[in-house]
Amino acid sequence: MSLSKFIGILFLLGQAVGCSSAQNSIPKKESKKPNILFIAIDDLRPELGSYGSEIARSPNLDKLASEGLQFNRAYCQQAICGPSRASVLTGLRPETSGIFHNYLKIRELHPDIVTLPQHFKNNGYESVYYGKIFHHGDLDDSLSWSRVPGPQPKSVVGFALPENQQLREETRKEMFSKYGDVAKYGLAMGPAYESAKVPDNTYADGYNTDLAIADIKKMAKKSDQPFFLGLGFHKPHLNWVAPKKYWDLYDESKIPMASDSTPPKDGAAMGLHPSFELRVRSGIPKTGKLPPELARTLKHAYLACISYVDAQIGRAIQALEEAGIRDNTIIIVWSDHGWHLGDMGIWGKATNYEIATRVPLMIWTPDMPDSNRGVQTEALVELIDMYPTLCELAGIEKPVHLEGQSFAPLLKHPEQDWKTAVFSQFPSPALREWGSYPLRPAMRETYFGPLLEEVELKIKAQQKEKWDRNLFENKIMGYAMRTDQYRFIVWKDRTLTQASPLYFELYDHKKDSGETVNIASSNPQLVARLMAQFKKEKEQHSLN
């Protein structure tokens, strides 16, 4: 039987499980199931006080971590919004789902898949969301939600300052005039940041928190039905806009910058991009390094957005307490991927390195042992593990198609031995657009042209006779395996399952936590051992 047919059967079984569970596990008053507050944050690396950040002001998330369980080594499955969220919400790894970039929709590829919120809805929960849970295009999935929010009012804006609104429109006109339709794929995004003296709900994250709080109050009155509430924050995704009071929490002159702003020595030339996503913003140089003053302001902006989101999360948790339902609500907070802030010389997500794949993840449950509250675990976990975990904690049968592993046992014994490896992947970042989409030919006619020529020259110099544009643009996948000690990246043609890898990267985290030197070529025996582990693990995880 082919893998695709097998997965199809699993999907149908999963639906059957969900439907039967919906009939048999309607919550009873005497054993009410816990509510779920499912908080997603976009583009947040572990730049929080509880994770050791020396600068971030994140009191509400720090408090949650001090009362729950924090995962210090949690990893996304692909460091880009769409594929990461698809993996979380379907329970499938990108290699299984085929969702590698932001323009693929879940229901188009897998119309019968039972998503995480759908599974809870099928099991008697009221399933609702505010903000960004699924990626754009999948947001209002009718099978997943009991109801969806209405359109945002005009008072909620992307930029509050008139000069920034005008700059965005002027840039948009200029880009379409110069480059035509290709400009609609993100060439005119306006300024990269804004500090405005406005209320929190001027921007979407504050507004959506207001809606979520109002809904928490309403749903708390339904004593016979638990809820699954997704609250998704857009920040600190670009553009970095936040009310001025959050900017004022920081002294810009004291903000530490990236400790190593150069690419890894002997790292894969295809593994780093030219910061495409940031460069499409107004006022950002289209080539070359960023001026130090601008780089510092950008990190200030990122930090301000973290504090802005942290404040909203505090408000949502306070609403649970005021409604008297905190003690029957599981709170889980996660980010879809990390972000390079000049680290390795780039700005953005979309790599296979630690800085882009490691994410904050924390959970609070009403019944976790008091002795474990505030504990931090070093267990290796993946975002794909959240789906089965929440099912187990809620007492709901898990769909059979899930590829993650519940980490619920870690709430009782966070120090126990756990996974030996976790996995991420990304298709050749250097030759993909910022949404991980294959390069459109027209992009070469824009200011992306010189950047692409520069990275191509680096790849050709490293790969020599292996260079082929179609191969490197469309077929190369980097598979990253993170073990307790090592990050091991295998670059190969994903369309040829038996083909030998084109390149290896190996970083020893006991000696080189910043992944500054690729030691693969000088450690052939270690590479062979890790490759054997990679092959064994891939059979279990459907990695190609």
XYZ file of C-alpha atoms in Angstrom:
544
model
C 0.000 0.000 0.000
C 1.353 3.466 -0.879
C 2.107 5.999 1.891
C -0.466 8.455 0.533
C -3.235 5.799 0.597
C -2.213 4.744 4.085
C -2.342 8.340 5.335
C -5.733 8.762 3.663
C -7.097 5.784 5.592
C -5.692 7.241 8.804
C -7.477 10.550 8.092
C -10.808 8.771 7.686
C -10.241 6.784 10.860
C -9.370 10.014 12.613
C -12.652 11.524 11.480
C -14.514 8.482 12.701
C -12.820 8.740 16.062
C -13.687 12.429 16.251
C -17.322 11.830 15.302
C -17.798 8.912 17.672
C -16.105 10.861 20.444
C -18.464 13.749 19.833
C -21.382 11.366 20.426
C -19.952 9.613 23.449
C -17.970 12.263 25.329
C -20.327 15.227 25.646
C -19.213 16.883 28.873
C -21.239 15.994 31.961
C -21.774 18.404 34.788
C -20.227 16.046 37.311
C -16.972 15.678 35.336
C -16.655 18.860 33.325
C -13.733 18.868 30.934
C -11.168 21.646 31.239
C -11.329 24.761 29.114
C -8.368 25.395 26.819
C -6.790 28.835 26.328
C -4.554 28.254 23.304
C -2.247 31.261 22.880
C -0.204 31.550 19.675
C 2.452 34.219 19.142
C 3.899 35.047 15.723
C 7.690 35.216 15.179
C 8.636 35.164 18.865
C 11.999 33.652 19.675
C 12.663 32.827 23.376
C 13.441 36.493 24.081
C 11.664 36.511 27.446
C 12.779 37.097 30.994
C 11.930 33.528 31.974
C 14.221 32.275 29.206
C 17.127 34.349 30.437
C 16.770 37.447 28.261
C 18.737 40.235 29.920
C 16.602 42.944 28.373
C 13.041 41.768 27.562
C 10.221 43.085 29.743
C 7.732 40.198 29.862
C 6.278 40.071 33.407
C 3.060 38.231 32.547
C 4.688 35.413 30.607
C 7.417 35.211 33.239
C 4.725 34.808 35.903
C 2.962 32.095 33.901
C 6.261 30.244 33.552
C 6.828 30.553 37.302
C 3.452 28.899 37.941
C 3.509 26.283 35.207
C 6.034 24.271 33.199
C 8.444 25.928 30.777
C 10.057 23.962 27.961
C 13.588 25.212 27.339
C 14.130 23.074 24.259
C 10.978 23.224 22.141
C 11.244 23.309 18.343
C 8.982 24.116 15.415
C 8.751 21.825 12.393
C 9.413 24.554 9.824
C 10.466 28.126 10.591
C 7.807 29.890 8.559
C 4.239 30.806 9.525
C 2.040 28.696 7.232
C 3.841 25.347 7.395
C 4.506 25.653 11.118
C 0.888 26.377 11.976
C -0.381 23.716 9.571
C 1.829 21.204 11.361
C 0.595 22.265 14.813
C -3.074 22.268 13.861
C -3.190 19.104 11.751
C -0.725 17.036 13.749
C 1.213 16.277 10.567
C 4.840 17.072 9.818
C 5.476 19.215 6.717
C 6.968 16.220 4.936
C 3.699 14.328 5.389
C 1.302 17.177 4.677
C 3.307 18.595 1.762
C 2.819 22.115 3.134
C 6.213 23.798 2.668
C 5.260 27.415 1.960
C 2.681 30.037 2.934
C 0.518 29.772 -0.174
C -0.666 26.198 0.352
C -4.011 25.741 2.089
C -4.733 22.870 4.417
C -8.174 21.979 3.068
C -7.005 22.042 -0.546
C -4.420 19.368 0.180
C -6.246 17.522 2.958
C -9.992 18.205 2.839
C -10.809 15.506 5.416
C -8.111 16.165 7.995
C -9.372 16.633 11.564
C -7.686 19.739 12.950
C -6.953 20.410 16.611
C -9.830 22.877 17.222
C -12.117 20.721 15.071
C -11.380 17.676 17.216
C -12.274 19.588 20.365
C -15.436 20.903 18.717
C -16.353 17.336 17.746
C -15.966 16.395 21.394
C -18.414 18.887 22.815
C -16.298 22.040 23.080
C -17.270 25.480 21.906
C -14.369 26.225 19.573
C -13.614 29.890 18.825
C -10.662 32.089 17.942
C -9.489 35.684 17.791
C -6.394 36.859 15.936
C -4.026 34.565 14.071
C -4.259 30.844 14.832
C -4.260 29.262 11.393
C -2.216 31.057 8.758
C -3.999 33.484 6.434
C -6.117 31.544 3.971
C -7.048 28.896 6.538
C -8.214 31.252 9.310
C -11.982 30.845 9.066
C -12.033 27.092 8.483
C -15.704 26.234 8.995
C -14.983 22.689 10.155
C -12.643 23.870 12.902
C -14.650 26.588 14.602
C -18.088 26.764 16.189
C -18.200 30.373 14.990
C -15.790 32.926 13.601
C -15.194 36.590 14.501
C -16.623 39.367 12.396
C -14.566 41.856 10.368
C -12.405 44.318 12.236
C -13.604 47.913 12.382
C -11.751 50.666 10.534
C -10.491 51.980 13.851
C -8.071 49.021 13.998
C -5.101 49.965 11.839
C -1.771 48.660 10.630
C -0.175 52.088 11.128
C -1.560 54.732 13.450
C 0.595 57.653 12.321
C -0.660 59.484 9.197
C 2.881 59.838 7.837
C 3.352 56.061 7.950
C 0.009 55.423 6.309
C 0.975 57.817 3.542
C 4.422 56.259 3.122
C 2.880 52.821 2.745
C 0.521 54.017 0.022
C 3.242 55.907 -1.812
C 5.540 52.900 -1.708
C 2.765 50.652 -2.956
C 2.142 52.903 -5.962
C 5.864 53.085 -6.700
C 6.350 49.304 -6.537
C 3.394 48.531 -8.798
C 4.518 51.201 -11.240
C 8.027 49.725 -11.364
C 7.405 46.002 -11.149
C 3.763 45.327 -12.016
C 1.747 42.501 -10.486
C 4.701 40.886 -8.726
C 4.608 43.830 -6.307
C 1.473 42.366 -4.723
C 3.603 39.604 -3.230
C 4.914 41.872 -0.519
C 7.174 44.470 -2.122
C 5.304 47.376 -0.537
C 4.810 46.784 3.171
C 5.348 50.242 4.585
C 7.785 51.097 7.392
C 9.300 48.312 9.477
C 8.240 49.862 12.783
C 6.083 52.440 14.499
C 5.892 54.004 17.949
C 2.621 55.870 18.440
C 0.910 57.231 21.542
C -2.303 55.256 21.084
C -4.444 52.802 23.101
C -3.602 49.106 22.874
C -6.688 48.309 20.827
C -5.650 50.683 18.035
C -3.701 47.701 16.696
C -5.131 44.243 16.061
C -3.572 42.439 19.017
C -5.132 44.738 21.588
C -8.474 44.730 19.792
C -8.560 40.929 19.526
C -7.737 40.621 23.220
C -10.725 42.843 24.005
C -12.945 40.488 21.996
C -11.470 37.394 23.631
C -12.039 38.816 27.112
C -15.672 39.607 26.300
C -16.132 36.084 24.986
C -14.487 34.517 28.041
C -17.077 36.262 30.223
C -19.919 34.919 28.071
C -18.604 31.374 27.757
C -17.865 31.186 31.502
C -21.622 31.352 32.100
C -22.195 28.168 30.074
C -21.624 25.740 32.912
C -22.508 22.740 30.749
C -19.986 23.332 27.918
C -16.212 23.805 27.997
C -14.458 26.005 25.462
C -11.376 25.884 23.266
C -10.331 29.503 22.772
C -7.548 30.293 20.325
C -5.991 33.715 20.914
C -3.405 34.511 18.265
C -1.058 37.501 18.402
C 0.437 38.998 15.232
C 3.346 40.682 16.989
C 6.298 40.524 17.083
C 5.813 39.778 13.385
C 6.804 42.618 11.073
C 5.777 45.345 10.925
C 6.922 46.053 14.480
C 4.215 48.462 15.591
C 3.385 48.924 19.263
C 1.989 51.702 21.457
C 4.680 54.091 22.641
C 4.368 53.085 26.298
C 5.923 49.709 25.438
C 8.807 51.357 23.615
C 9.348 53.478 26.710
C 10.120 50.369 28.783
C 13.543 50.214 27.126
C 16.666 52.324 27.009
C 17.734 51.832 23.411
C 21.374 52.537 24.165
C 21.474 49.543 26.541
C 19.919 46.978 24.196
C 22.437 44.186 23.500
C 22.892 43.230 19.864
C 23.674 39.886 18.235
C 26.873 38.411 19.663
C 27.856 36.826 16.348
C 26.717 38.535 13.149
C 28.608 36.394 10.645
C 27.471 33.184 8.897
C 28.679 29.866 10.322
C 32.185 28.948 9.147
C 31.772 26.304 6.413
C 27.990 26.466 6.825
C 25.751 25.681 3.862
C 25.650 28.653 1.491
C 22.057 27.696 0.671
C 21.118 27.805 4.363
C 20.971 31.582 4.876
C 18.857 34.099 2.992
C 19.546 37.818 2.332
C 16.892 39.037 4.838
C 14.230 39.329 2.141
C 11.317 39.837 4.544
C 12.842 42.852 6.258
C 14.209 44.435 3.070
C 10.741 44.854 1.550
C 10.021 47.442 4.261
C 10.446 51.155 3.625
C 13.688 52.646 4.890
C 15.568 49.322 4.938
C 18.653 49.037 2.691
C 18.000 46.705 -0.228
C 21.561 45.379 -0.195
C 24.409 45.163 2.292
C 24.529 45.292 6.077
C 22.183 47.412 8.139
C 23.655 50.549 9.740
C 24.290 49.905 13.471
C 21.872 52.634 14.560
C 19.065 51.186 12.453
C 19.786 47.653 13.682
C 19.506 48.803 17.284
C 16.210 50.606 16.610
C 14.819 47.492 14.935
C 15.642 45.337 17.936
C 14.060 47.993 20.157
C 10.935 47.719 18.017
C 10.925 43.921 18.312
C 11.246 44.142 22.097
C 8.457 46.721 22.330
C 6.176 44.314 20.467
C 7.068 41.521 22.896
C 6.058 43.704 25.840
C 2.867 44.755 24.051
C 1.839 41.133 23.496
C 2.875 40.181 27.022
C 0.483 42.808 28.397
C -2.397 41.407 26.339
C -1.705 37.878 27.577
C -1.783 39.188 31.131
C -5.189 40.725 30.479
C -6.571 37.466 29.059
C -5.380 35.418 32.026
C -6.800 38.003 34.418
C -10.149 37.644 32.631
C -10.121 33.902 33.387
C -9.548 34.665 37.060
C -12.259 37.307 37.219
C -14.698 34.942 35.535
C -13.893 32.290 38.155
C -12.746 29.676 35.640
C -8.940 29.849 35.886
C -8.946 26.684 38.034
C -10.586 24.705 35.247
C -8.629 26.086 32.292
C -5.466 24.768 30.683
C -3.279 27.632 29.413
C -0.694 26.872 26.758
C 1.503 29.507 25.096
C 3.672 28.901 22.041
C 5.342 30.675 19.131
C 5.313 29.362 15.579
C 9.095 29.866 15.116
C 12.045 31.993 16.145
C 13.695 34.980 14.473
C 17.219 36.130 13.592
C 17.865 39.670 14.852
C 21.187 40.077 13.068
C 22.296 36.652 14.295
C 24.464 34.974 11.636
C 24.261 38.252 9.746
C 20.584 38.044 8.782
C 17.202 39.348 9.887
C 14.212 37.028 9.682
C 13.022 33.482 10.236
C 13.253 30.818 7.517
C 16.405 28.883 8.404
C 17.222 25.477 9.878
C 19.336 26.908 12.683
C 18.681 27.017 16.420
C 17.796 30.709 16.422
C 14.920 30.179 13.950
C 13.619 26.769 15.048
C 13.732 27.023 18.855
C 10.602 28.575 20.332
C 9.098 29.513 23.693
C 6.572 26.999 24.967
C 4.918 26.940 28.383
C 1.861 25.309 29.883
C -0.215 25.739 33.046
C -2.750 23.151 34.135
C -5.008 23.168 37.177
C -3.916 19.726 38.377
C -0.175 19.686 37.786
C 1.782 18.860 40.969
C 2.537 21.933 43.070
C 6.143 20.768 43.391
C 6.559 21.119 39.629
C 5.103 24.600 39.286
C 7.786 26.962 38.085
C 9.995 24.104 36.913
C 11.837 24.305 33.595
C 12.391 21.110 31.635
C 15.281 20.409 29.272
C 13.342 17.652 27.489
C 13.398 17.885 23.697
C 9.843 18.538 22.478
C 8.215 19.689 19.233
C 5.252 21.906 18.474
C 3.604 18.960 16.769
C 3.376 17.395 20.241
C 0.783 19.919 21.444
C -2.169 18.274 19.662
C -1.837 14.868 21.387
C -0.891 16.542 24.678
C -4.042 18.639 24.864
C -6.156 15.625 23.940
C -4.624 13.614 26.773
C -4.981 16.416 29.312
C -8.634 16.938 28.332
C -9.419 13.225 28.434
C -10.232 13.110 24.724
C -9.225 10.192 22.531
C -6.426 11.145 20.130
C -7.012 10.903 16.365
C -4.946 8.097 14.877
C -3.219 10.263 12.270
C -1.199 12.338 14.755
C 2.582 12.248 14.336
C 3.515 14.016 17.560
C 4.009 12.571 21.035
C 2.089 13.797 24.066
C 4.351 15.497 26.595
C 1.693 15.289 29.324
C 3.914 12.916 31.375
C 6.476 15.716 31.684
C 4.047 17.739 33.788
C 4.438 15.143 36.537
C 8.054 14.163 35.905
C 9.779 16.961 33.947
C 13.247 15.510 34.530
C 12.573 12.113 32.930
C 14.312 10.867 29.784
C 12.396 11.957 26.722
C 12.935 12.224 22.972
C 16.431 11.560 21.642
C 15.895 13.888 18.680
C 13.502 16.482 17.265
C 13.145 17.629 13.656
C 12.722 20.760 11.581
C 13.079 21.342 7.859
C 13.289 24.134 5.315
C 13.710 24.226 1.510
C 16.922 26.078 0.481
C 16.264 29.438 2.220
C 18.756 31.371 0.082
C 16.713 30.797 -3.063
C 13.167 31.135 -1.800
C 10.930 34.152 -1.339
C 10.230 35.209 2.251
C 7.093 33.049 2.471
C 9.204 30.013 1.516
C 7.616 30.201 -1.929
C 9.672 29.154 -4.990
C 11.151 32.169 -6.718
C 8.910 33.800 -9.276
C 10.935 34.762 -12.360
C 9.671 38.343 -12.073
C 11.350 38.661 -8.675
C 14.713 38.650 -10.434
C 13.655 41.860 -12.175
C 13.139 43.660 -8.876
C 15.680 44.808 -6.300
C 15.861 41.127 -5.310
C 17.983 40.526 -8.426
C 21.375 41.596 -7.005
C 20.703 39.738 -3.762
C 19.920 36.530 -5.648
C 23.017 36.845 -7.792
C 25.124 37.244 -4.668
C 23.789 34.130 -2.939
C 23.967 32.091 -6.139
C 27.655 32.867 -6.471
C 28.233 31.620 -2.926
C 26.322 28.395 -3.579
C 28.153 27.768 -6.852
C 31.517 28.302 -5.177
C 30.646 25.796 -2.459
C 28.754 23.175 -4.475
C 30.812 23.428 -7.683
C 29.726 20.765 -10.194
C 26.610 19.961 -8.128
C 25.117 23.365 -8.953
C 21.883 23.296 -10.927
C 19.416 26.153 -10.640
C 16.255 24.039 -10.837
C 17.630 21.611 -8.265
C 18.657 24.239 -5.743
C 15.604 26.452 -6.181
C 12.906 23.804 -6.231
C 14.076 20.428 -4.953
C 16.589 20.910 -2.168
C 15.325 20.372 1.359
C 17.327 20.874 4.504
C 16.398 18.439 7.273
C 17.576 19.482 10.728
C 17.874 16.945 13.532
C 18.461 18.355 17.021
C 19.759 15.914 19.600
C 20.820 16.619 23.166
C 24.274 17.710 21.986
C 24.170 18.300 18.247
C 22.370 20.082 15.443
C 22.746 17.959 12.313
C 21.457 19.294 8.987
C 21.126 17.088 5.913
C 20.735 18.895 2.587
C 19.339 16.662 -0.148
C 17.099 16.386 -3.183
C 13.764 15.532 -1.608
C 12.381 14.174 -4.904
C 14.986 11.364 -4.935
C 14.582 9.428 -1.729
C 17.661 7.257 -2.281
C 19.965 10.049 -3.437
C 23.025 10.856 -1.351
C 22.935 14.157 0.539
C 24.618 17.105 -1.154
C 25.930 18.658 2.046
C 26.042 18.197 5.807
C 26.135 20.674 8.655
C 27.058 19.677 12.192
C 27.201 21.889 15.275
C 28.264 20.795 18.749
C 26.120 22.666 21.282
C 28.320 21.744 24.207
C 31.182 23.690 22.637
C 29.406 25.999 20.187
C 25.880 26.962 21.265
C 25.839 29.773 18.720
C 26.425 27.374 15.823
C 29.376 29.350 14.520
C 31.487 26.519 13.028
C 30.286 23.594 10.922
C 32.417 20.622 12.023
C 30.928 18.014 9.658
C 33.943 17.687 7.348
C 36.354 17.057 10.228
C 34.129 14.491 11.962
C 33.168 11.861 9.355
C 32.538 9.100 11.889
C 30.218 11.301 13.926
C 28.403 12.340 10.739
C 27.948 8.666 9.838
C 26.555 7.883 13.293
C 24.139 10.813 13.213
C 23.100 9.934 9.665
C 22.241 6.428 10.836
C 20.149 7.926 13.641
C 18.531 10.323 11.180
C 17.545 7.439 8.862
C 16.148 5.416 11.756
C 14.156 8.347 13.092
C 12.863 9.338 9.664
C 11.196 5.973 9.261
C 9.225 6.708 12.419
C 8.421 10.317 11.489
C 7.769 9.957 7.726
C 10.732 12.182 6.888
C 11.752 11.731 3.269
